[in-house]
PDB file of N, CA and C in Angstrom:
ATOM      1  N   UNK V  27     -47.802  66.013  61.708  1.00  0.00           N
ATOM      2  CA  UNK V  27     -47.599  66.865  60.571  1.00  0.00           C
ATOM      3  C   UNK V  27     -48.666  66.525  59.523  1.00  0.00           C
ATOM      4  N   UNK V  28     -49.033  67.681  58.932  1.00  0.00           N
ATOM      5  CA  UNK V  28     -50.658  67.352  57.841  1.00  0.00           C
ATOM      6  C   UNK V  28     -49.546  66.500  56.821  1.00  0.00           C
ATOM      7  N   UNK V  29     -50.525  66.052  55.673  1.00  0.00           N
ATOM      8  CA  UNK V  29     -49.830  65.261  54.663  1.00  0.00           C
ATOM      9  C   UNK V  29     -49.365  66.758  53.597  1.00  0.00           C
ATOM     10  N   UNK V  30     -48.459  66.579  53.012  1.00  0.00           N
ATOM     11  CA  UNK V  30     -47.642  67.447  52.221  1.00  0.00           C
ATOM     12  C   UNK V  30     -48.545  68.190  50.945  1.00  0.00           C
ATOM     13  N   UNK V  31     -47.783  69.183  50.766  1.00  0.00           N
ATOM     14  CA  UNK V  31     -48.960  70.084  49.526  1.00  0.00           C
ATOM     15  C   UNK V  31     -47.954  69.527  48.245  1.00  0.00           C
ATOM     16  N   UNK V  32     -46.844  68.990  48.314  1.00  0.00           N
ATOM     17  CA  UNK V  32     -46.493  68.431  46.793  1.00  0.00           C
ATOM     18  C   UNK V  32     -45.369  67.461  47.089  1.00  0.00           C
ATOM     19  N   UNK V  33     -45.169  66.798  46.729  1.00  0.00           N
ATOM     20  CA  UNK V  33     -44.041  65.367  46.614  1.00  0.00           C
ATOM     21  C   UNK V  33     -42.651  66.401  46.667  1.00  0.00           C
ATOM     22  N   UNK V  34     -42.508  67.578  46.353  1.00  0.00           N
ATOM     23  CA  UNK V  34     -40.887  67.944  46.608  1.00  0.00           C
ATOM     24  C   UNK V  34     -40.513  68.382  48.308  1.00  0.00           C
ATOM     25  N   UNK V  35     -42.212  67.990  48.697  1.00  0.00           N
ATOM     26  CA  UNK V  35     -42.082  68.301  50.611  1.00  0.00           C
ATOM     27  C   UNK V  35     -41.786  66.830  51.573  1.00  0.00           C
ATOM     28  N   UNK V  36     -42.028  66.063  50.884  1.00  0.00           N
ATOM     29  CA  UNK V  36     -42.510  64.618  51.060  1.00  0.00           C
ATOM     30  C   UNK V  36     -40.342  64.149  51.162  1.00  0.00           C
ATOM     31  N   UNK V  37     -40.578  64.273  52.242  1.00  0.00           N
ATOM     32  CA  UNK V  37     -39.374  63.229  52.177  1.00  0.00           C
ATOM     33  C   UNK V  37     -39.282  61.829  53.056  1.00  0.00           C
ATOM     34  N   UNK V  38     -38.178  60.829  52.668  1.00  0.00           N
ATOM     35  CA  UNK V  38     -38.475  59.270  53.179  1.00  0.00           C
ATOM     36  C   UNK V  38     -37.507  59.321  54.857  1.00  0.00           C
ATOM     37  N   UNK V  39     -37.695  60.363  55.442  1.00  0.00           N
ATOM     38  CA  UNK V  39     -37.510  60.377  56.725  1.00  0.00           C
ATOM     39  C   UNK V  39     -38.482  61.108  57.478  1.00  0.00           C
ATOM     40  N   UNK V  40     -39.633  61.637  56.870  1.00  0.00           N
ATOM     41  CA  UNK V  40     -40.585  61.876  57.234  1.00  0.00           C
ATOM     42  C   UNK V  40     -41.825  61.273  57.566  1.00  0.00           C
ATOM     43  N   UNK V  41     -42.560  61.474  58.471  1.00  0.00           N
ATOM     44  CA  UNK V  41     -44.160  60.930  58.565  1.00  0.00           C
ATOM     45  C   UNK V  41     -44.764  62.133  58.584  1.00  0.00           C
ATOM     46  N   UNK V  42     -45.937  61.538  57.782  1.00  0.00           N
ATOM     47  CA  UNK V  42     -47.226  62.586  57.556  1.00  0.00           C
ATOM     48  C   UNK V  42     -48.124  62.033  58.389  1.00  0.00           C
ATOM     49  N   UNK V  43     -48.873  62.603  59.258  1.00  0.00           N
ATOM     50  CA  UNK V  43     -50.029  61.770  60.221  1.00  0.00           C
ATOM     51  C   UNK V  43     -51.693  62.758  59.704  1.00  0.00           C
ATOM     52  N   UNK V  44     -52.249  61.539  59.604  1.00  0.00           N
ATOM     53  CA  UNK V  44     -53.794  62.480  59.096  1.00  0.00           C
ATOM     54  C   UNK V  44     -54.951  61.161  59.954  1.00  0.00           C
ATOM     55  N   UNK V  45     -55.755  61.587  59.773  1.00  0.00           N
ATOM     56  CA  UNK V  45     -57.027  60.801  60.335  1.00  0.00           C
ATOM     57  C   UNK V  45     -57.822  60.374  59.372  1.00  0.00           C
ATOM     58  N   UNK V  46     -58.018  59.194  59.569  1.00  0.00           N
ATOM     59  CA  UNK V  46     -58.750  58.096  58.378  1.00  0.00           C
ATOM     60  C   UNK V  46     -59.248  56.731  59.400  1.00  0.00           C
ATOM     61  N   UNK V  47     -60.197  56.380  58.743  1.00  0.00           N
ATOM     62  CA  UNK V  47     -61.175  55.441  59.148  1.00  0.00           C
ATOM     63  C   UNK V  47     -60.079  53.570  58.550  1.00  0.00           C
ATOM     64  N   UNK V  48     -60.133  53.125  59.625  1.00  0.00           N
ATOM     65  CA  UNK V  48     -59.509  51.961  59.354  1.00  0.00           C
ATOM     66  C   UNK V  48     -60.023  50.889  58.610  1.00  0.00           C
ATOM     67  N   UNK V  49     -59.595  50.012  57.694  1.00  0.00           N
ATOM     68  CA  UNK V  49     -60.686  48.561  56.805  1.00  0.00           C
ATOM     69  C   UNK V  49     -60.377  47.965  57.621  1.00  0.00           C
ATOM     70  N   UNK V  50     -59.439  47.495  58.725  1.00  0.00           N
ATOM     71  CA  UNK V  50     -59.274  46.412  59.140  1.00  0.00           C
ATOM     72  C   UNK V  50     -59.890  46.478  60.427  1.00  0.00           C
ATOM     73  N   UNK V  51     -59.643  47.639  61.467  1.00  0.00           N
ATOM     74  CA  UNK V  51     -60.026  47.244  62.714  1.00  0.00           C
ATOM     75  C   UNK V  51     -61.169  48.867  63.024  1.00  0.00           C
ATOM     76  N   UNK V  52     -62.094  49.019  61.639  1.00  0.00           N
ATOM     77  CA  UNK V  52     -62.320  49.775  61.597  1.00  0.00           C
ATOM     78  C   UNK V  52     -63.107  51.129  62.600  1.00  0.00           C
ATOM     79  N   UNK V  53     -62.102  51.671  63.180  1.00  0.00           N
ATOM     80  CA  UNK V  53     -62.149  52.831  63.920  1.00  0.00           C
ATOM     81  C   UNK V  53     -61.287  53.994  63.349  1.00  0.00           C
ATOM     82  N   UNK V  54     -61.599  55.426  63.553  1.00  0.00           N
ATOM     83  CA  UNK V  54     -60.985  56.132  63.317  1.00  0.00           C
ATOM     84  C   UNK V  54     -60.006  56.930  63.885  1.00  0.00           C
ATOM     85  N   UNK V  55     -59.156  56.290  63.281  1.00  0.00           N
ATOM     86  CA  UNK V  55     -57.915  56.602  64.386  1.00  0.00           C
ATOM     87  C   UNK V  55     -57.005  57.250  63.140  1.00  0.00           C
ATOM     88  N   UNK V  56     -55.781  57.756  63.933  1.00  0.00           N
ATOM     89  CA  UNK V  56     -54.426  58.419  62.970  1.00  0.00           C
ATOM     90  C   UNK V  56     -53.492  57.297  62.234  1.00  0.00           C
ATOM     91  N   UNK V  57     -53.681  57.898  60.903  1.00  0.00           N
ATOM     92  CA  UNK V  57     -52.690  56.964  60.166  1.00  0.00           C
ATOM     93  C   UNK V  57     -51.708  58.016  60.080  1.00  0.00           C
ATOM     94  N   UNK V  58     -50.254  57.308  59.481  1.00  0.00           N
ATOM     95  CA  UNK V  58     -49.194  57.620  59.037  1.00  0.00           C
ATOM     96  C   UNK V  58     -48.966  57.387  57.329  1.00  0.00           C
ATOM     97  N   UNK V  59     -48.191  58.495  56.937  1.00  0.00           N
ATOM     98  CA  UNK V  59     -47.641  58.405  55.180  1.00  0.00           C
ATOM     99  C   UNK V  59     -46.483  58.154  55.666  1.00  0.00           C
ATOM    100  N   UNK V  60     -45.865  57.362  55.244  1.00  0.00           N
ATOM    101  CA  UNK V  60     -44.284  57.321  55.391  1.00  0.00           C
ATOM    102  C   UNK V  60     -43.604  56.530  54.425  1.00  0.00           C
ATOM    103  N   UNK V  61     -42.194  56.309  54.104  1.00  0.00           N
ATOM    104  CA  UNK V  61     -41.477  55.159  53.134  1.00  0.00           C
ATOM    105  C   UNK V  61     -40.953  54.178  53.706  1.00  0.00           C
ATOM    106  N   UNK V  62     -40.871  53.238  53.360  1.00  0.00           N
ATOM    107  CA  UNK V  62     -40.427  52.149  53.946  1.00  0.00           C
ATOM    108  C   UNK V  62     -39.211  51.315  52.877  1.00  0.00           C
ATOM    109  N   UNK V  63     -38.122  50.893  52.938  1.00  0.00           N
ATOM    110  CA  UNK V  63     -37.652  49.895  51.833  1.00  0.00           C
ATOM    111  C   UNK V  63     -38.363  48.441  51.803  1.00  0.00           C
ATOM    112  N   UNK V  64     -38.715  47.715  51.197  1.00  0.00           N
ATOM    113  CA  UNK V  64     -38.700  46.569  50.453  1.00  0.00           C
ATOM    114  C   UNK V  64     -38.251  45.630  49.522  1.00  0.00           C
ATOM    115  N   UNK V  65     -38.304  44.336  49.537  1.00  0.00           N
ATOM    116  CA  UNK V  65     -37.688  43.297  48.899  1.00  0.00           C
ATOM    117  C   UNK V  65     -38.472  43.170  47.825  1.00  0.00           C
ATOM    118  N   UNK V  66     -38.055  42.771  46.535  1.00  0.00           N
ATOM    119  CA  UNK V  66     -39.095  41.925  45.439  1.00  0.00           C
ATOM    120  C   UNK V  66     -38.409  41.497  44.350  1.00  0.00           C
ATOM    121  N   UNK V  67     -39.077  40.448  44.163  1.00  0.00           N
ATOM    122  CA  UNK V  67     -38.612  39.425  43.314  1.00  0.00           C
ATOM    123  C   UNK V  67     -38.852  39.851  41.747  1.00  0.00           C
ATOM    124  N   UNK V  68     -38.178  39.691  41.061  1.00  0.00           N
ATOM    125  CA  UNK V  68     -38.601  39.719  39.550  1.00  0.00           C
ATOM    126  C   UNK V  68     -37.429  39.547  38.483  1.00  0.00           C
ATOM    127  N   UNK V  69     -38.091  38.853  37.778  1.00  0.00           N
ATOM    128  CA  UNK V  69     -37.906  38.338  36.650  1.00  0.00           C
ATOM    129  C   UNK V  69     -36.469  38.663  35.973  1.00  0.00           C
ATOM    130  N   UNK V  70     -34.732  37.978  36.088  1.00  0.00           N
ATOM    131  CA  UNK V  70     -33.726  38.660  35.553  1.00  0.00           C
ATOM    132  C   UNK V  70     -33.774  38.812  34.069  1.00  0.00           C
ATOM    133  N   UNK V  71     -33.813  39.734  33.526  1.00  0.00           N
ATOM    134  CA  UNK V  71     -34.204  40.004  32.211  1.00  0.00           C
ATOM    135  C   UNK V  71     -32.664  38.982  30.910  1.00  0.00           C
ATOM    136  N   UNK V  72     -33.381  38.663  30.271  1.00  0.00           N
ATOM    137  CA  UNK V  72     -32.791  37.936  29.249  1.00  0.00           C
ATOM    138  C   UNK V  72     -31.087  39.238  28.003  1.00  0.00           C
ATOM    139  N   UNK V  73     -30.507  38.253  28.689  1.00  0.00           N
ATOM    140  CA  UNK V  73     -29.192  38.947  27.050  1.00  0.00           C
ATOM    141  C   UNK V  73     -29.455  38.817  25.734  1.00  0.00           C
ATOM    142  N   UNK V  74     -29.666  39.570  24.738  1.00  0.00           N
ATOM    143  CA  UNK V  74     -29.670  39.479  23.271  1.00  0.00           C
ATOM    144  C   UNK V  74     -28.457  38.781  22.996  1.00  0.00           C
ATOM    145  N   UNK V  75     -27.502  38.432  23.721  1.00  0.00           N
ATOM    146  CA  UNK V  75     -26.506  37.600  23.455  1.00  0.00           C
ATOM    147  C   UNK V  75     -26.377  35.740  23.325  1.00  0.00           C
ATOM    148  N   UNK V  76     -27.174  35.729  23.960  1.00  0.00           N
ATOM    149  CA  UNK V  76     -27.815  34.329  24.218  1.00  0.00           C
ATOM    150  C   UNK V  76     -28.331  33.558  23.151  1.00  0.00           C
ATOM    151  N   UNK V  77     -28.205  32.118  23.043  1.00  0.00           N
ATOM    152  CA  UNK V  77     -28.811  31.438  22.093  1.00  0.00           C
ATOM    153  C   UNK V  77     -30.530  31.324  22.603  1.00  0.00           C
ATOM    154  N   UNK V  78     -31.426  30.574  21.654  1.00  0.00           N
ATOM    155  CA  UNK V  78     -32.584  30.446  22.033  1.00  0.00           C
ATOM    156  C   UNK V  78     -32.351  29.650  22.992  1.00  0.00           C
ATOM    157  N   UNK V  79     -31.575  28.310  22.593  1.00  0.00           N
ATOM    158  CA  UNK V  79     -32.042  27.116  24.118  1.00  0.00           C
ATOM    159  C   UNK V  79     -31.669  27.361  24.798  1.00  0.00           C
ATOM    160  N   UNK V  80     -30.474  28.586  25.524  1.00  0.00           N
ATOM    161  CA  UNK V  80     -30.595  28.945  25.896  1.00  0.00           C
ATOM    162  C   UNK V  80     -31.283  30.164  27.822  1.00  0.00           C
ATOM    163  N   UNK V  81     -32.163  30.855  26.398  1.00  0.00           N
ATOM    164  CA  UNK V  81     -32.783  31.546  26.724  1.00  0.00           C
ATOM    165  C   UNK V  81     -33.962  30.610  27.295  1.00  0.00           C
ATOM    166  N   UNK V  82     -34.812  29.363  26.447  1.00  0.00           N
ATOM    167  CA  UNK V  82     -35.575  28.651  26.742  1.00  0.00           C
ATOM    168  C   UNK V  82     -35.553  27.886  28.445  1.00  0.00           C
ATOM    169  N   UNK V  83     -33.824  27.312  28.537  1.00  0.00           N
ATOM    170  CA  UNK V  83     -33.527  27.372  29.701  1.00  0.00           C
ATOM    171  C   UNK V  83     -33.878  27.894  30.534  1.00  0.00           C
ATOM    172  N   UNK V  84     -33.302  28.955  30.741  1.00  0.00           N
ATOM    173  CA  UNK V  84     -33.147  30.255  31.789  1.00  0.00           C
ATOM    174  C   UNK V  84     -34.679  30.714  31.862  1.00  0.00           C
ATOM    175  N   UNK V  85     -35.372  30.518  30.548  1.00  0.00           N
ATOM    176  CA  UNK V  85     -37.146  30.935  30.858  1.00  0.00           C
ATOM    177  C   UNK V  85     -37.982  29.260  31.744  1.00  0.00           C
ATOM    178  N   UNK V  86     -37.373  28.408  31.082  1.00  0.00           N
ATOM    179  CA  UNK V  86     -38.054  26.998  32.283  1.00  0.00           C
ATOM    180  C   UNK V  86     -37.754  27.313  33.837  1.00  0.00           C
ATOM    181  N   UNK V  87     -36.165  27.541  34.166  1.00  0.00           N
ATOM    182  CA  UNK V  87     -35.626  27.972  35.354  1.00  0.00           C
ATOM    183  C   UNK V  87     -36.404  28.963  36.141  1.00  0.00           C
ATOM    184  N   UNK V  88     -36.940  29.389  35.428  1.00  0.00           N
ATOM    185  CA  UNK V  88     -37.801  31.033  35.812  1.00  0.00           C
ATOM    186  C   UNK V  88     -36.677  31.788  36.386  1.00  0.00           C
ATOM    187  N   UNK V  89     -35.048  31.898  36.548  1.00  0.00           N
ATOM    188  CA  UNK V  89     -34.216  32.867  37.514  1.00  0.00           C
ATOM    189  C   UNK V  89     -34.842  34.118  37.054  1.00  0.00           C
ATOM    190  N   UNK V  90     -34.814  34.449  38.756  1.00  0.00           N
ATOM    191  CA  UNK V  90     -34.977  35.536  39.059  1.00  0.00           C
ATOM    192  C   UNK V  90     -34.098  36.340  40.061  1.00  0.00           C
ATOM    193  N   UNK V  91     -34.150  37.328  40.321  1.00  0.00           N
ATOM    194  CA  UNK V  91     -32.983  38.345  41.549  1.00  0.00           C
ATOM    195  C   UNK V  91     -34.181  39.241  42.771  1.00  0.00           C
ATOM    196  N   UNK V  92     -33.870  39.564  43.711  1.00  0.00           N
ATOM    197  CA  UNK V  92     -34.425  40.112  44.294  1.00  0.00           C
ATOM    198  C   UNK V  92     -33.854  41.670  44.982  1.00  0.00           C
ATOM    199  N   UNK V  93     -34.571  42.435  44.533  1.00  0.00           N
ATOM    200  CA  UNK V  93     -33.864  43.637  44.286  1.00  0.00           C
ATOM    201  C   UNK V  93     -34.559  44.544  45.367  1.00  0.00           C
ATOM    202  N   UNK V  94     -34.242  45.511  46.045  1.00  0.00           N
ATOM    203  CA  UNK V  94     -34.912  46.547  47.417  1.00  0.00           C
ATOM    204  C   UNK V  94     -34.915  47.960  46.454  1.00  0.00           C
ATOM    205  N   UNK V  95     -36.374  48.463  47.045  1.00  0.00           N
ATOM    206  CA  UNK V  95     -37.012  49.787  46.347  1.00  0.00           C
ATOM    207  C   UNK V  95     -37.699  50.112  47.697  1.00  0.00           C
ATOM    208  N   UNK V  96     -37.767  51.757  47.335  1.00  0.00           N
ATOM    209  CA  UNK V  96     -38.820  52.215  48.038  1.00  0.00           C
ATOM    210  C   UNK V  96     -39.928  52.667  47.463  1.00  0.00           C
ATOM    211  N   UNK V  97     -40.672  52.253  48.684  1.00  0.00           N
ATOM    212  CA  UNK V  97     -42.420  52.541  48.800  1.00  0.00           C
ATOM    213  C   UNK V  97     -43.140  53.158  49.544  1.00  0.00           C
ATOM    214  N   UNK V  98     -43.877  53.729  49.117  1.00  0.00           N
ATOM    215  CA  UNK V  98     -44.723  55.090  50.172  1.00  0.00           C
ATOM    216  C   UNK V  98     -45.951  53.903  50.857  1.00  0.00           C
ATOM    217  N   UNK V  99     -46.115  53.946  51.973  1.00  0.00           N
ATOM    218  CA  UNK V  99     -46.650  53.409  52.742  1.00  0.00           C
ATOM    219  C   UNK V  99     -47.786  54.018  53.655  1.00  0.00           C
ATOM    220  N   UNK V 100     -49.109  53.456  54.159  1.00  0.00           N
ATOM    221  CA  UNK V 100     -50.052  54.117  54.902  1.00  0.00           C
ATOM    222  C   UNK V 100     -50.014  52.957  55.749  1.00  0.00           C
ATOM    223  N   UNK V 101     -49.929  53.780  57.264  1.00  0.00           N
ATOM    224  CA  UNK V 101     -50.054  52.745  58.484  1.00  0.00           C
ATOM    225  C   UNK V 101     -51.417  53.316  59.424  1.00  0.00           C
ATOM    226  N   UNK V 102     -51.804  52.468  60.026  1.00  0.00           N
ATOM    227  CA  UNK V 102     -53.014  52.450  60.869  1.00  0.00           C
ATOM    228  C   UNK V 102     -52.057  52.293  62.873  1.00  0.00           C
ATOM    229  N   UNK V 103     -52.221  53.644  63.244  1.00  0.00           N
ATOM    230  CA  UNK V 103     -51.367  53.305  64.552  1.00  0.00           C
ATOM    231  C   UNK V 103     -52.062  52.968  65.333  1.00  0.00           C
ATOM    232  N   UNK V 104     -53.246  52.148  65.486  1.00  0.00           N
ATOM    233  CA  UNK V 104     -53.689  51.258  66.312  1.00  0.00           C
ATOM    234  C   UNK V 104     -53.275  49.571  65.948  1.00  0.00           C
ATOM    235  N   UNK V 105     -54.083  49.222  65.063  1.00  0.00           N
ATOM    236  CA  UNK V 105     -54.085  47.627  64.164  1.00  0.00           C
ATOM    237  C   UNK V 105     -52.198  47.939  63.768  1.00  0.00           C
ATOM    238  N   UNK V 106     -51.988  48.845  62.948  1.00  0.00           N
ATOM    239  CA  UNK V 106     -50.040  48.837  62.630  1.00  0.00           C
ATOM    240  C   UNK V 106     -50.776  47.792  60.812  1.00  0.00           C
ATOM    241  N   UNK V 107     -52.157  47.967  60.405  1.00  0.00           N
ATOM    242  CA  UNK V 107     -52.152  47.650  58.879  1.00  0.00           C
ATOM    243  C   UNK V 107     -51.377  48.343  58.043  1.00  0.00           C
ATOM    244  N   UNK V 108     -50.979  47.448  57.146  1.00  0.00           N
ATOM    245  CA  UNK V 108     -50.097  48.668  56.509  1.00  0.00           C
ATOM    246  C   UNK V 108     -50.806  48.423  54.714  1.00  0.00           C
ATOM    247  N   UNK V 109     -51.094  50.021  54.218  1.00  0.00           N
ATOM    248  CA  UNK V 109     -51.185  49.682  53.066  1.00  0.00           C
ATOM    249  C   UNK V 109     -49.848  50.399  52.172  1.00  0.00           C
ATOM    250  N   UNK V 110     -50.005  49.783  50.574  1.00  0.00           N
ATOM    251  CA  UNK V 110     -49.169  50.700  50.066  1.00  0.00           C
ATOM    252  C   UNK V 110     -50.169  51.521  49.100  1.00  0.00           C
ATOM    253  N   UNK V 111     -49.290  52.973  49.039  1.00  0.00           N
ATOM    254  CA  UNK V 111     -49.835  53.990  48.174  1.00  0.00           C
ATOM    255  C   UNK V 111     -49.298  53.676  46.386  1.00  0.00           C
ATOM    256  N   UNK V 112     -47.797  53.958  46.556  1.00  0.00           N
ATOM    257  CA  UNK V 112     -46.890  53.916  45.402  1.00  0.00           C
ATOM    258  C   UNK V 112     -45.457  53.882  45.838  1.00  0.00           C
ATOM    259  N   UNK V 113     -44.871  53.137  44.391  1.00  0.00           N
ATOM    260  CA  UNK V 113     -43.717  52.871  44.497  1.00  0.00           C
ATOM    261  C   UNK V 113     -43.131  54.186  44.864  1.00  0.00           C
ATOM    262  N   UNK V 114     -42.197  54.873  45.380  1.00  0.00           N
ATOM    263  CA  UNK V 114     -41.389  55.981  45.536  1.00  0.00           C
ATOM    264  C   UNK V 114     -41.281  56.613  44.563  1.00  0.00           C
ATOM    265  N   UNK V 115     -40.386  56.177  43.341  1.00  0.00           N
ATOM    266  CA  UNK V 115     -40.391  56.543  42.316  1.00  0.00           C
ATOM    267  C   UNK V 115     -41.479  57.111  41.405  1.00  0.00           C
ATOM    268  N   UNK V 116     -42.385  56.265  41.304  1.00  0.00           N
ATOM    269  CA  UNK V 116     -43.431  56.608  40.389  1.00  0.00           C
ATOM    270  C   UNK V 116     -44.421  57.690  41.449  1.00  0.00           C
ATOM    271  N   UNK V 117     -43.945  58.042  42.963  1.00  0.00           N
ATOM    272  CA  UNK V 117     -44.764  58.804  43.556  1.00  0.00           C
ATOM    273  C   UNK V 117     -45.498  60.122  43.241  1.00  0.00           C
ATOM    274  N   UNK V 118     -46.098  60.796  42.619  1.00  0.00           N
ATOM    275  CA  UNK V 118     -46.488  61.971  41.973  1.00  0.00           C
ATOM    276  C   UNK V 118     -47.077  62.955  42.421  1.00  0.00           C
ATOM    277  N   UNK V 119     -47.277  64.386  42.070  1.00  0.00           N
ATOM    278  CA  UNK V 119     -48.566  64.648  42.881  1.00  0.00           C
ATOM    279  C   UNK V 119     -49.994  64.572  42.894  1.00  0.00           C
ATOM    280  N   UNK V 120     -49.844  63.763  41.358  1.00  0.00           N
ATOM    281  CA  UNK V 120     -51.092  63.215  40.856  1.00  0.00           C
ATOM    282  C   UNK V 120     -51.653  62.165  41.498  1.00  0.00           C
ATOM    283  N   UNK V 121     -50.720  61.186  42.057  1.00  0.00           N
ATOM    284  CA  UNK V 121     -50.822  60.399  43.217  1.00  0.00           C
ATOM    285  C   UNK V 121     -51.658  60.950  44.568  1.00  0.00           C
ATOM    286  N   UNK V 122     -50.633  61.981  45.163  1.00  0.00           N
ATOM    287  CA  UNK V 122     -50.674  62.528  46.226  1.00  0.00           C
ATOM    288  C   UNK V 122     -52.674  62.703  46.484  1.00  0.00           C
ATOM    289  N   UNK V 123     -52.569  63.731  45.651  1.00  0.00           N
ATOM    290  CA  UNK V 123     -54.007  64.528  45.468  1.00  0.00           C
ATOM    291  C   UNK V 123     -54.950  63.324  45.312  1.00  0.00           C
ATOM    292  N   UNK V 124     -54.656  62.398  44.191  1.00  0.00           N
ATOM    293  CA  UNK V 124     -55.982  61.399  44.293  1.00  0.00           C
ATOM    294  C   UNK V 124     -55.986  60.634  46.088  1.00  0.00           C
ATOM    295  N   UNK V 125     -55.011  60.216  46.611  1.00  0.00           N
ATOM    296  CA  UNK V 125     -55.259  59.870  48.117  1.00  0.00           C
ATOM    297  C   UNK V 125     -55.770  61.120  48.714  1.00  0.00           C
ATOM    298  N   UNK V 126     -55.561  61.965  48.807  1.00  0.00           N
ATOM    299  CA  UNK V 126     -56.005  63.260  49.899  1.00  0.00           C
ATOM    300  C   UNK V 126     -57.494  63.183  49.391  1.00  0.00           C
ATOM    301  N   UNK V 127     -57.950  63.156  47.831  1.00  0.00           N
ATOM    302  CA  UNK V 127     -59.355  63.051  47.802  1.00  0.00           C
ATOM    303  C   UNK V 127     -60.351  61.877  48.029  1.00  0.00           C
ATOM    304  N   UNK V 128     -59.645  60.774  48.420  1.00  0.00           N
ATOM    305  CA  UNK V 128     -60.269  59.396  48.749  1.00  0.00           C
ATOM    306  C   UNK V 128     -60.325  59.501  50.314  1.00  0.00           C
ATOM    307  N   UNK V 129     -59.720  60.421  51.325  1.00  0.00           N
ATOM    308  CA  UNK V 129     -59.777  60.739  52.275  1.00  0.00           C
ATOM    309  C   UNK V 129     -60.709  61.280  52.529  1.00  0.00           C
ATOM    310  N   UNK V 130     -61.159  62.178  51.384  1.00  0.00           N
ATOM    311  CA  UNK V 130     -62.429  63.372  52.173  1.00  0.00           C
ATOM    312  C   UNK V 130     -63.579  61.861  51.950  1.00  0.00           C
ATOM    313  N   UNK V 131     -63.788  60.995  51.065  1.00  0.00           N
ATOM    314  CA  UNK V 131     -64.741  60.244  50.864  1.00  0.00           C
ATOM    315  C   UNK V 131     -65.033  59.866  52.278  1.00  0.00           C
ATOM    316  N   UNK V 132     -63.863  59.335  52.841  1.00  0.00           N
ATOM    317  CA  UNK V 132     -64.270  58.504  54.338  1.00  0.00           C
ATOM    318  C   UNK V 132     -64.486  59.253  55.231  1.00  0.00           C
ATOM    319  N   UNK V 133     -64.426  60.425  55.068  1.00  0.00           N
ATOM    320  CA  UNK V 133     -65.220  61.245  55.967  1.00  0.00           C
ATOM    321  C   UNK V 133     -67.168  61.113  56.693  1.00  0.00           C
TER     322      UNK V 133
END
């Protein structure tokens, strides 16, 4: 399937397959657009309820949580490199279009 004409076509049970030149095992072979979930770590944000020492604590501790999002993903179906495009969320078609035009480059 070509890659999508706007993010409201783009769904995370879909693959988009297009042809692009590989960085890693570089031949030109078919990649995939697709979503994937992921893990990541960051930073549990501080209570205005809290004293400073606290807070000073909990900032020495560094706690953190690890929370799953999705991410739009480009795979290489030879090598299986995987890059990422954008978070899901922040996916756009302003996004979209700047990858489709970094494509014609590697042409």
């Amino acid at each position: 399937m070509a890659l999508p004409k706007s993010i409201k076509e783009f769904y995370s049970y879909d693959e988009y397959s297009f042809i692009k030149e590989c960085s890693r095992c570089a031949c030109r072979r078919k990649h995939k657009l697709y979503t994937d979930l992921v893990d990541i770590e960051r930073s549990v944000p501080y209570s205005e309820n809290v004293s400073d020492a606290q807070q000073m604590y909990e900032w020495a501790c560094e706690e953190t949580e690890i929370v799953q999002t999705e991410v739009a993903f480009v795979s290489c179906c030879k090598c299986h490199k995987r890059d990422m495009v954008s978070f899901l969320d922040y996916f756009t078609d302003d996004i979209l279009n700047k990858y489709k035009k970094s494509l014609n480059k590697d042409k």
